[in-house]
Short mmCIF file of C-alpha atoms in Angstrom, two decimals:
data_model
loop_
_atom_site.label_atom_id
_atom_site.label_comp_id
_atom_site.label_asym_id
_atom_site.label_seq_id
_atom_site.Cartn_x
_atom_site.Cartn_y
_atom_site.Cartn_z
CA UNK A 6 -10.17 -20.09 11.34
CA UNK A 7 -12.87 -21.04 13.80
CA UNK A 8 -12.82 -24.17 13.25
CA UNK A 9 -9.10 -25.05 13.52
CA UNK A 10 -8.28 -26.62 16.62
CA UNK A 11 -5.39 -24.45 17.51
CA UNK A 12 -6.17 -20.67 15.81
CA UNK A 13 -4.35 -18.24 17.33
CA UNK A 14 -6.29 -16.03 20.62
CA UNK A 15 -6.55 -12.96 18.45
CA UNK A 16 -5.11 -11.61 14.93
CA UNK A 17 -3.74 -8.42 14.11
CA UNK A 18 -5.19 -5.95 11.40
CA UNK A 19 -3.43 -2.83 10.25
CA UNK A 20 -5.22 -0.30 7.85
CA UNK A 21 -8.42 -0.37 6.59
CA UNK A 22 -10.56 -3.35 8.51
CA UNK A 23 -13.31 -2.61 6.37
CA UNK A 24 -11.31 -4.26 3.35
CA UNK A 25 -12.08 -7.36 5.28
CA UNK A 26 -16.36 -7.07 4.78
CA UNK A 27 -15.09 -6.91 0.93
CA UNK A 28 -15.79 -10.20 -0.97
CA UNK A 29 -12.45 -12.00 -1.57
CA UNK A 30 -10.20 -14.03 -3.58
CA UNK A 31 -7.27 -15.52 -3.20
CA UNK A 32 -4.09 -14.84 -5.00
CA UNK A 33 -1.45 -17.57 -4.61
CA UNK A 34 1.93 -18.41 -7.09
CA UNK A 35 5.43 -19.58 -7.17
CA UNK A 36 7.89 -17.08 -5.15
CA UNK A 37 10.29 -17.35 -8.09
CA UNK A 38 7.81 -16.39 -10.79
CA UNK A 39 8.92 -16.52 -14.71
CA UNK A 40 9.25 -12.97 -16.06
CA UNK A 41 5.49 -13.10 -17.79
CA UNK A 42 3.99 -14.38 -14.40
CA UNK A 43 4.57 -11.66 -12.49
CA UNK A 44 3.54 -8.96 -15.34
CA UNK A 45 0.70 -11.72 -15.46
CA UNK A 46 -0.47 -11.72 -12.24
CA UNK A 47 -0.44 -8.13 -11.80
CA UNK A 48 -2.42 -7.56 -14.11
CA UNK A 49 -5.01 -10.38 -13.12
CA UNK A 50 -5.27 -8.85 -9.77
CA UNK A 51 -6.27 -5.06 -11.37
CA UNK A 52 -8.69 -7.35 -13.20
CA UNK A 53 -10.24 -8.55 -9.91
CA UNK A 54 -10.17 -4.92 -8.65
CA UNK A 55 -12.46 -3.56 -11.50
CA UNK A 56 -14.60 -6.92 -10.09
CA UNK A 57 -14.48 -5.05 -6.21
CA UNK A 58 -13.02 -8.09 -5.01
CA UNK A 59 -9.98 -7.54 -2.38
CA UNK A 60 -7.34 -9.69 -3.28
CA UNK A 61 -5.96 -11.48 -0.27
CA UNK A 62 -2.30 -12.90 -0.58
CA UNK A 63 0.93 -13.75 1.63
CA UNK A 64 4.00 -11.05 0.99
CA UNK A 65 6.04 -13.26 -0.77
CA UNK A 66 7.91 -11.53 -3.47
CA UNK A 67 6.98 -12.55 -7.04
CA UNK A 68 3.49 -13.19 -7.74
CA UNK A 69 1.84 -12.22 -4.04
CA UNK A 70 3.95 -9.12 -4.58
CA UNK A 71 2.81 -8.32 -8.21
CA UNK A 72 -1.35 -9.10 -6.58
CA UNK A 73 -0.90 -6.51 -3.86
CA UNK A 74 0.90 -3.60 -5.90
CA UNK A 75 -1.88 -3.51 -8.36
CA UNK A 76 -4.50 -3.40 -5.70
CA UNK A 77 -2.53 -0.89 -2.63
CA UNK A 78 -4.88 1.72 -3.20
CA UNK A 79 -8.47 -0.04 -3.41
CA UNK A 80 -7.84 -3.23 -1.62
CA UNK A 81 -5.48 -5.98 -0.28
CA UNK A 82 -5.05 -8.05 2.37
CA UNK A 83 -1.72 -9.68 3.02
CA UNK A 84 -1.69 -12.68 5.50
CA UNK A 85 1.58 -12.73 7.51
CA UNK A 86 1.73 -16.08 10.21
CA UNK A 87 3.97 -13.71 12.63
CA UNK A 88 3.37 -10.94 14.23
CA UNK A 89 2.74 -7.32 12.55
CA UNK A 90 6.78 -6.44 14.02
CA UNK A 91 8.55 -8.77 12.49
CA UNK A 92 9.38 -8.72 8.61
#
């Protein structure tokens, strides 16, 4: 983000910052996922747990929503472009 001409001034973390030292990987799909892509991707993001790598996703429904359940108790980041108050 430090090199994009217009980041934002600050950005807002809630829980555990040290999640964010963590190496991590992305976890991006369709919002609509088929009914084996979100089993699919749930199960690819425990995968990448057992790794110790905190998956990072938006929190979409679907696949971004499949990443972060398996991971809520030993890892995820969820990116959200507004603020922390508004769902």
């Amino acid at each position: 983000m430090a090199e994009i001409t217009d980041a934002p001034p600050f950005l807002w973390v809630l829980g555990n910052p040290e999640w964010l030292n963590r190496p991590e990987i992305a976890v991006v799909g369709a919002r609509n996922a088929s009914s084996l892509g979100t089993p699919m991707a749930h199960r690819l993001a425990a995968g990448l747990m057992e790794s110790r790598l905190i998956v990072v996703s938006g929190l979409a429904r679907s696949i971004g929503a499949a990443a972060h359940a398996a991971n809520l108790d030993h890892g995820t980041v969820a990116v959200h472009a507004g603020g922390v108050d508004i769902v």
